[in-house]
Short mmCIF file of C-alpha atoms in Angstrom, two decimals:
data_model
loop_
_atom_site.label_atom_id
_atom_site.label_comp_id
_atom_site.label_asym_id
_atom_site.label_seq_id
_atom_site.Cartn_x
_atom_site.Cartn_y
_atom_site.Cartn_z
CA MET A 1 -42.03 -127.51 -88.03
CA ALA A 2 -40.70 -124.72 -86.18
CA THR A 3 -42.97 -125.31 -83.98
CA ALA A 4 -42.69 -129.06 -83.47
CA ALA A 5 -39.06 -128.39 -83.33
CA GLN A 6 -39.03 -126.26 -80.27
CA GLY A 7 -41.18 -128.76 -78.27
CA PRO A 8 -38.44 -131.48 -77.16
CA LEU A 9 -35.52 -128.52 -76.53
CA SER A 10 -38.17 -126.52 -74.63
CA LEU A 11 -39.74 -130.26 -72.58
CA LEU A 12 -35.33 -130.97 -72.37
CA TRP A 13 -34.70 -127.43 -71.16
CA GLY A 14 -38.32 -126.75 -68.62
CA TRP A 15 -36.44 -130.63 -66.83
CA LEU A 16 -32.71 -129.76 -67.29
CA TRP A 17 -34.39 -126.41 -64.66
CA SER A 18 -36.82 -127.40 -62.40
CA GLU A 19 -37.91 -126.13 -59.95
CA ARG A 20 -38.93 -129.10 -58.13
CA PHE A 21 -35.88 -130.40 -58.90
CA TRP A 22 -33.53 -127.35 -57.24
CA LEU A 23 -35.28 -125.18 -54.53
CA PRO A 24 -37.22 -126.63 -51.62
CA GLN A 25 -41.19 -126.70 -51.69
CA ASN A 26 -43.46 -124.11 -52.59
CA VAL A 27 -40.11 -121.93 -53.80
CA THR A 28 -39.45 -120.95 -57.42
CA TRP A 29 -37.19 -119.16 -59.64
CA ALA A 30 -39.57 -116.39 -59.52
CA ASP A 31 -39.39 -115.86 -56.43
CA LEU A 32 -35.20 -115.52 -56.64
CA GLU A 33 -35.60 -112.29 -59.20
CA GLY A 34 -36.37 -110.68 -56.58
CA PRO A 35 -34.21 -107.64 -55.33
CA ALA A 36 -31.60 -108.15 -52.59
CA ASP A 37 -28.09 -106.90 -51.94
CA GLY A 38 -24.75 -107.01 -53.98
CA TYR A 39 -25.84 -109.46 -56.81
CA GLY A 40 -29.19 -110.10 -56.13
CA TYR A 41 -29.19 -114.15 -55.89
CA PRO A 42 -27.45 -116.45 -57.51
CA ARG A 43 -28.55 -118.26 -61.30
CA GLY A 44 -27.42 -120.59 -63.31
CA ARG A 45 -26.39 -118.36 -65.42
CA HIS A 46 -24.22 -116.63 -63.24
CA ILE A 47 -22.14 -119.81 -64.28
CA LEU A 48 -21.14 -119.06 -68.34
CA SER A 49 -18.63 -116.25 -66.61
CA VAL A 50 -16.72 -118.52 -65.72
CA PHE A 51 -15.64 -120.23 -69.00
CA PRO A 52 -13.64 -117.06 -70.14
CA LEU A 53 -12.25 -116.63 -66.85
CA ALA A 54 -10.90 -120.67 -66.84
CA ALA A 55 -9.14 -119.72 -70.37
CA GLY A 56 -7.63 -116.23 -69.00
CA ILE A 57 -6.24 -118.41 -65.59
CA PHE A 58 -4.52 -121.27 -67.82
CA PHE A 59 -3.38 -118.39 -70.44
CA VAL A 60 -1.60 -116.32 -67.04
CA ARG A 61 -0.50 -119.28 -66.07
CA LEU A 62 1.31 -120.31 -69.07
CA LEU A 63 2.31 -116.62 -68.65
CA PHE A 64 3.40 -117.52 -65.55
CA GLU A 65 5.53 -120.51 -66.46
CA ARG A 66 7.40 -119.27 -69.38
CA GLY A 67 9.79 -117.66 -66.33
CA ALA A 68 11.16 -121.40 -66.01
CA PRO A 69 14.60 -121.22 -67.79
CA LEU A 70 15.22 -118.13 -65.51
CA TRP A 71 14.92 -120.84 -62.62
CA GLU A 72 16.85 -122.87 -65.04
CA GLY A 73 20.41 -123.14 -63.12
CA PRO A 74 23.77 -123.82 -65.10
CA ARG A 75 23.38 -125.81 -67.97
CA TYR A 76 26.63 -127.81 -66.87
CA PRO A 77 26.96 -128.11 -63.83
CA ASP A 78 30.59 -126.82 -62.95
CA LYS A 79 34.13 -126.95 -63.02
CA LYS A 80 35.40 -129.46 -59.28
CA ARG A 81 31.84 -131.20 -60.48
CA LEU A 82 33.21 -132.07 -63.46
CA GLU A 83 36.50 -133.42 -62.47
CA GLY A 84 34.70 -134.89 -59.47
CA LEU A 85 32.59 -136.83 -62.01
CA SER A 86 35.85 -137.57 -64.26
CA LYS A 87 37.50 -139.13 -61.50
CA GLN A 88 34.27 -141.73 -60.57
CA LEU A 89 33.41 -142.80 -64.15
CA ASP A 90 37.00 -142.79 -65.49
CA TRP A 91 35.64 -140.46 -68.24
CA ASN A 92 37.36 -137.40 -69.46
CA VAL A 93 35.53 -133.81 -68.79
CA ARG A 94 34.86 -133.72 -72.86
CA LYS A 95 32.41 -136.84 -72.72
CA ILE A 96 30.57 -135.66 -69.79
CA GLN A 97 29.99 -132.30 -70.94
CA CYS A 98 28.33 -133.84 -73.88
CA TRP A 99 26.68 -136.21 -72.37
CA PHE A 100 24.91 -134.20 -70.59
CA ARG A 101 24.41 -132.28 -73.70
CA HIS A 102 22.41 -135.03 -74.83
CA ARG A 103 20.74 -135.00 -72.66
CA ARG A 104 19.48 -131.18 -72.50
CA ASN A 105 18.80 -131.91 -76.20
CA GLN A 106 16.69 -134.97 -75.77
CA ASP A 107 13.94 -133.19 -73.17
CA LYS A 108 12.92 -130.48 -70.07
CA PRO A 109 13.91 -131.24 -67.19
CA PRO A 110 11.01 -132.30 -65.60
CA THR A 111 12.20 -130.99 -61.90
CA LEU A 112 11.89 -127.61 -63.25
CA THR A 113 7.92 -128.36 -65.73
CA LYS A 114 6.79 -129.83 -61.50
CA PHE A 115 7.64 -127.17 -60.17
CA CYS A 116 6.74 -124.69 -62.29
CA GLU A 117 3.13 -126.29 -62.20
CA SER A 118 3.00 -126.56 -57.84
CA MET A 119 4.91 -122.54 -58.35
CA TRP A 120 1.30 -122.11 -59.87
CA ARG A 121 -0.88 -124.09 -57.58
CA PHE A 122 1.32 -122.77 -54.39
CA THR A 123 -0.03 -119.43 -56.18
CA PHE A 124 -3.08 -120.04 -56.93
CA TYR A 125 -3.56 -121.52 -52.94
CA LEU A 126 -2.68 -119.01 -50.79
CA CYS A 127 -3.87 -116.12 -52.22
CA ILE A 128 -7.12 -117.79 -52.59
CA PHE A 129 -7.86 -118.87 -48.60
CA CYS A 130 -5.87 -115.91 -47.76
CA TYR A 131 -9.18 -113.77 -49.42
CA GLY A 132 -11.52 -117.18 -47.93
CA ILE A 133 -10.32 -116.58 -44.90
CA ARG A 134 -10.34 -113.38 -44.35
CA PHE A 135 -14.04 -113.09 -46.15
CA LEU A 136 -15.15 -115.92 -44.03
CA TRP A 137 -14.00 -114.17 -40.75
CA SER A 138 -16.51 -111.20 -41.02
CA SER A 139 -19.32 -113.08 -42.24
CA PRO A 140 -22.50 -114.86 -39.65
CA TRP A 141 -21.98 -118.01 -40.32
CA PHE A 142 -18.36 -118.63 -39.95
CA TRP A 143 -19.05 -118.83 -36.18
CA ASP A 144 -22.41 -120.11 -36.36
CA ILE A 145 -23.21 -123.24 -39.10
CA ARG A 146 -26.38 -123.79 -38.87
CA GLN A 147 -27.05 -120.15 -40.31
CA CYS A 148 -25.66 -121.50 -43.42
CA TRP A 149 -29.82 -123.12 -43.61
CA HIS A 150 -31.75 -119.29 -41.61
CA ASN A 151 -33.91 -117.96 -44.28
CA TYR A 152 -32.21 -121.06 -46.80
CA PRO A 153 -32.78 -120.31 -49.91
CA PHE A 154 -33.38 -116.16 -49.65
CA GLN A 155 -30.00 -115.13 -48.51
CA PRO A 156 -29.12 -112.72 -50.92
CA LEU A 157 -25.34 -112.70 -53.05
CA SER A 158 -22.50 -110.25 -51.72
CA SER A 159 -19.56 -109.34 -54.24
CA GLY A 160 -17.75 -110.60 -52.38
CA LEU A 161 -19.00 -113.99 -52.37
CA TYR A 162 -19.71 -114.08 -55.51
CA TYR A 163 -16.44 -113.39 -56.52
CA TYR A 164 -14.82 -115.82 -54.11
CA TYR A 165 -17.61 -118.79 -55.33
CA ILE A 166 -16.61 -117.82 -59.48
CA MET A 167 -12.47 -117.56 -58.91
CA GLU A 168 -12.53 -120.80 -56.79
CA LEU A 169 -14.65 -122.42 -60.19
CA ALA A 170 -12.40 -121.59 -63.06
CA PHE A 171 -9.77 -122.47 -61.02
CA TYR A 172 -10.98 -125.96 -61.23
CA TRP A 173 -11.73 -125.84 -64.72
CA SER A 174 -8.35 -124.31 -65.65
CA LEU A 175 -6.86 -127.71 -63.52
CA MET A 176 -9.42 -129.52 -66.42
CA PHE A 177 -7.47 -127.96 -69.52
CA SER A 178 -3.82 -128.10 -67.83
CA GLN A 179 -4.11 -131.98 -66.26
CA PHE A 180 -4.11 -133.41 -70.46
CA THR A 181 -0.88 -131.27 -70.68
CA ASP A 182 1.07 -131.75 -67.78
CA ILE A 183 3.41 -134.42 -66.42
CA LYS A 184 1.07 -137.12 -66.22
CA ARG A 185 0.67 -139.12 -62.80
CA LYS A 186 -0.48 -142.55 -61.76
CA ASP A 187 -2.99 -140.68 -59.86
CA PHE A 188 -4.48 -139.62 -63.20
CA LEU A 189 -8.24 -141.69 -63.26
CA ILE A 190 -8.77 -140.32 -59.87
CA MET A 191 -7.55 -136.99 -59.97
CA PHE A 192 -9.80 -136.38 -62.96
CA VAL A 193 -12.53 -137.82 -61.02
CA HIS A 194 -11.59 -135.20 -58.01
CA HIS A 195 -12.29 -131.98 -60.31
CA LEU A 196 -15.47 -133.29 -62.35
CA VAL A 197 -16.45 -133.95 -58.26
CA THR A 198 -15.50 -130.06 -57.39
CA ILE A 199 -16.53 -129.00 -60.74
CA GLY A 200 -20.03 -130.20 -59.63
CA LEU A 201 -20.47 -129.87 -56.22
CA ILE A 202 -19.01 -125.88 -56.58
CA SER A 203 -21.38 -125.58 -59.25
CA PHE A 204 -24.38 -126.98 -57.98
CA SER A 205 -24.17 -125.64 -54.74
CA TYR A 206 -24.22 -122.24 -56.18
CA ILE A 207 -27.04 -122.10 -58.25
CA ASN A 208 -28.90 -123.64 -55.12
CA ASN A 209 -28.07 -120.69 -53.52
CA MET A 210 -25.96 -123.63 -50.65
CA VAL A 211 -23.45 -120.77 -51.08
CA ARG A 212 -22.38 -120.46 -47.47
CA ALA A 213 -22.30 -123.97 -47.04
CA GLY A 214 -19.63 -124.26 -49.71
CA THR A 215 -16.98 -121.47 -49.21
CA LEU A 216 -16.71 -123.33 -45.56
CA ILE A 217 -15.91 -126.03 -47.66
CA MET A 218 -13.95 -124.29 -50.32
CA CYS A 219 -11.36 -123.02 -47.85
CA LEU A 220 -11.22 -125.74 -45.25
CA HIS A 221 -9.70 -127.68 -48.22
CA ASP A 222 -7.64 -124.92 -49.71
CA VAL A 223 -5.32 -124.56 -46.44
CA SER A 224 -3.96 -127.93 -46.63
CA ASP A 225 -3.50 -127.47 -51.15
CA PHE A 226 -1.29 -125.41 -50.44
CA LEU A 227 1.10 -127.05 -47.62
CA LEU A 228 0.74 -129.55 -50.09
CA GLU A 229 2.41 -127.73 -52.76
CA ALA A 230 5.15 -125.81 -50.52
CA ALA A 231 7.18 -129.24 -49.69
CA LYS A 232 6.59 -130.12 -53.25
CA LEU A 233 8.64 -126.79 -53.94
CA ALA A 234 10.77 -127.82 -51.54
CA ASN A 235 12.08 -131.09 -52.50
CA TYR A 236 11.87 -129.93 -56.13
CA ALA A 237 14.77 -128.01 -54.62
CA LYS A 238 16.13 -129.91 -52.68
CA TYR A 239 15.51 -129.05 -48.87
CA GLN A 240 15.23 -132.07 -48.21
CA ARG A 241 14.63 -131.36 -44.65
CA LEU A 242 12.13 -129.14 -44.86
CA CYS A 243 10.43 -130.74 -47.79
CA ASP A 244 9.85 -133.59 -44.98
CA THR A 245 9.03 -130.67 -41.98
CA LEU A 246 5.82 -129.35 -44.58
CA PHE A 247 5.44 -132.46 -45.10
CA VAL A 248 4.12 -133.39 -42.06
CA ILE A 249 2.72 -130.41 -41.15
CA PHE A 250 0.64 -131.16 -44.64
CA SER A 251 -0.50 -134.50 -43.85
CA ALA A 252 -1.08 -133.59 -39.82
CA VAL A 253 -3.37 -130.45 -41.10
CA PHE A 254 -4.99 -132.76 -44.38
CA MET A 255 -5.77 -134.98 -41.13
CA VAL A 256 -7.55 -132.74 -39.19
CA THR A 257 -9.30 -130.65 -42.28
CA ARG A 258 -10.42 -133.75 -44.27
CA LEU A 259 -11.02 -137.08 -41.24
CA GLY A 260 -12.02 -135.02 -38.09
CA ILE A 261 -13.70 -131.22 -39.18
CA TYR A 262 -14.86 -132.41 -42.57
CA PRO A 263 -17.44 -134.97 -42.21
CA PHE A 264 -18.32 -133.92 -38.65
CA TRP A 265 -18.41 -130.15 -38.81
CA ILE A 266 -20.06 -129.70 -42.55
CA LEU A 267 -21.66 -132.79 -43.80
CA ASN A 268 -22.60 -133.22 -40.09
CA THR A 269 -24.39 -129.63 -40.79
CA THR A 270 -25.32 -130.46 -44.66
CA LEU A 271 -26.91 -133.81 -44.28
CA PHE A 272 -28.80 -133.61 -40.65
CA GLU A 273 -29.06 -129.99 -39.45
CA SER A 274 -30.40 -128.94 -43.44
CA TRP A 275 -32.78 -131.54 -42.94
CA GLU A 276 -33.62 -130.32 -39.66
CA ILE A 277 -33.99 -127.10 -41.34
CA ILE A 278 -35.15 -126.64 -44.55
CA GLY A 279 -35.77 -130.40 -44.67
CA PRO A 280 -35.16 -132.94 -47.96
CA TYR A 281 -35.72 -132.14 -51.75
CA ALA A 282 -34.33 -133.52 -54.59
CA SER A 283 -30.81 -131.70 -55.54
CA TRP A 284 -30.35 -132.10 -51.66
CA TRP A 285 -29.94 -135.63 -51.85
CA LEU A 286 -27.33 -134.79 -55.04
CA LEU A 287 -25.64 -132.42 -53.46
CA ASN A 288 -25.06 -134.84 -49.98
CA GLY A 289 -24.25 -137.73 -52.52
CA LEU A 290 -21.29 -135.61 -54.19
CA LEU A 291 -20.25 -134.30 -50.17
CA LEU A 292 -19.55 -138.01 -49.67
CA THR A 293 -18.21 -139.38 -52.71
CA LEU A 294 -15.90 -136.00 -51.78
CA GLN A 295 -15.11 -138.12 -47.89
CA VAL A 296 -14.46 -141.19 -49.27
CA LEU A 297 -11.17 -139.75 -51.93
CA HIS A 298 -10.62 -137.93 -48.81
CA VAL A 299 -10.10 -141.69 -46.98
CA ILE A 300 -8.07 -142.93 -49.77
CA TRP A 301 -5.77 -140.01 -50.17
CA SER A 302 -5.02 -140.05 -46.50
CA TYR A 303 -4.09 -143.94 -45.84
CA LEU A 304 -1.42 -142.12 -48.82
CA ILE A 305 -0.17 -139.47 -46.46
CA ALA A 306 -0.55 -141.83 -43.74
CA ARG A 307 2.69 -143.72 -44.99
CA ILE A 308 4.28 -141.56 -46.73
CA ALA A 309 4.92 -139.59 -43.33
CA LEU A 310 5.37 -142.97 -41.39
CA LYS A 311 8.15 -143.57 -43.48
CA ALA A 312 9.45 -140.27 -42.98
CA LEU A 313 8.82 -140.66 -39.39
CA ILE A 314 10.83 -143.61 -39.17
CA ARG A 315 12.91 -143.19 -42.05
CA GLY A 316 14.34 -139.22 -41.61
CA LYS A 317 13.06 -138.89 -45.25
CA VAL A 318 10.68 -138.50 -46.97
CA SER A 319 9.66 -141.60 -49.44
CA LYS A 320 8.76 -141.77 -52.59
CA ASP A 321 4.87 -140.63 -53.55
CA ASP A 322 2.93 -143.86 -54.02
CA ARG A 323 0.94 -141.83 -56.35
CA SER A 324 4.44 -139.81 -58.65
CA ASP A 325 5.03 -140.43 -61.93
CA VAL A 326 8.71 -143.34 -61.75
CA GLU A 327 11.61 -140.72 -61.65
CA SER A 328 15.57 -141.18 -61.21
CA SER A 329 17.73 -140.80 -58.85
CA SER A 330 20.23 -138.85 -59.19
CA GLU A 331 22.77 -136.82 -61.41
CA GLU A 332 25.64 -140.02 -60.62
CA GLU A 333 23.37 -142.51 -61.47
CA ASP A 334 22.33 -140.74 -65.07
CA VAL A 335 25.17 -141.38 -65.95
CA THR A 336 26.14 -144.27 -64.71
CA THR A 337 23.68 -145.68 -66.70
CA CYS A 338 24.93 -144.21 -70.26
CA THR A 339 28.69 -145.63 -69.76
CA LYS A 340 28.50 -148.08 -72.79
CA SER A 341 27.92 -144.38 -75.00
CA PRO A 342 26.71 -141.85 -73.76
CA CYS A 343 26.58 -139.27 -76.75
CA ASP A 344 24.55 -142.70 -78.89
CA SER A 345 21.46 -141.32 -79.27
CA SER A 346 20.91 -145.00 -80.81
CA SER A 347 22.18 -147.09 -77.50
CA SER A 348 19.52 -146.71 -75.59
CA ASN A 349 15.96 -145.86 -75.25
CA GLY A 350 15.67 -142.06 -74.73
CA ALA A 351 11.98 -143.09 -73.17
CA ASN A 352 12.76 -145.68 -70.87
CA ARG A 353 15.65 -143.81 -70.15
CA VAL A 354 16.29 -141.74 -66.01
CA ASN A 355 15.82 -138.24 -66.51
CA GLY A 356 15.68 -135.54 -64.71
CA HIS A 357 18.49 -133.09 -63.47
CA MET A 358 17.30 -133.28 -59.96
CA GLY A 359 17.38 -136.26 -58.07
CA GLY A 360 14.50 -137.48 -55.08
CA SER A 361 10.69 -138.20 -54.94
CA TYR A 362 8.82 -136.62 -56.74
CA TRP A 363 5.35 -135.33 -54.75
CA ALA A 364 2.02 -136.92 -56.90
CA GLU A 365 -0.74 -133.60 -57.20
CA GLU A 366 -2.73 -133.95 -54.39
#
């Protein structure tokens, strides 16, 4: 019975890790068990270390966001602001304070929550980009991309490359976890697909040792990601000019890297130069299929970003992100919607009422 039960499992395991799928012709897993510098050669079992690390990153993020109340600022507008609202709305000051207390108790300010989400991603993207560019600067394949395929797959895995890869993969797994707890946005589905494709790309490229090309792809994406998060932070802090400037810079960098460098430098080497040097095999087709899927997402996002950037240049102000969730504008508008009964929670539907203490546009997650 035990032998019969083990038979299907052995067949499934052998099919999942078939050498003919993962490796070029005449290369076996045993060939990659030999000694090499640093951490040896990449192996599938290394991926298992990602999951506790991803859980740790998610826990660090929770601790990071516990500092949110320190950034919340005053609970009510100052005295001068209250007097101005009192004259504008013909309310007494006590009534306005009552409204703000009701709003504060109704839910946490979503702007503050979004600020913390973006600050966390900005911090990680900036740190990992600095690490990546420092690592790649001394790597020969950064200056000659064809070296991604020279002597493939017998390319040793250094400790620096291992840490870079595992940290990136763990972070995207943590984003998969947190996407279901973060503020929901209109692009939830496309971001879910993006995370799946990214995790698939990083995992596949690691297992079949295409890590040199993988490091270039990761660094290329990180350079625009932290600029987008910086623009969001400026927007949430109501620094509109800084937000507009950062978003225009982000748009330019995004277009150059995702529609220029990525297809003409990265896809060119993974599709054509690798074909010339090592030839295609089963996992080669799958990996390039994922890379092409990622390029389709780049085109979709570029269209959305171009619309926003064009409006910013024409109107002199960044307009609402089409991918973002529906938000409110300003405190005055919030107060005006509640003129009938500001302290009576039963007078209106709190879930549908405009929310947040800050106005302006809100960025969707990239």
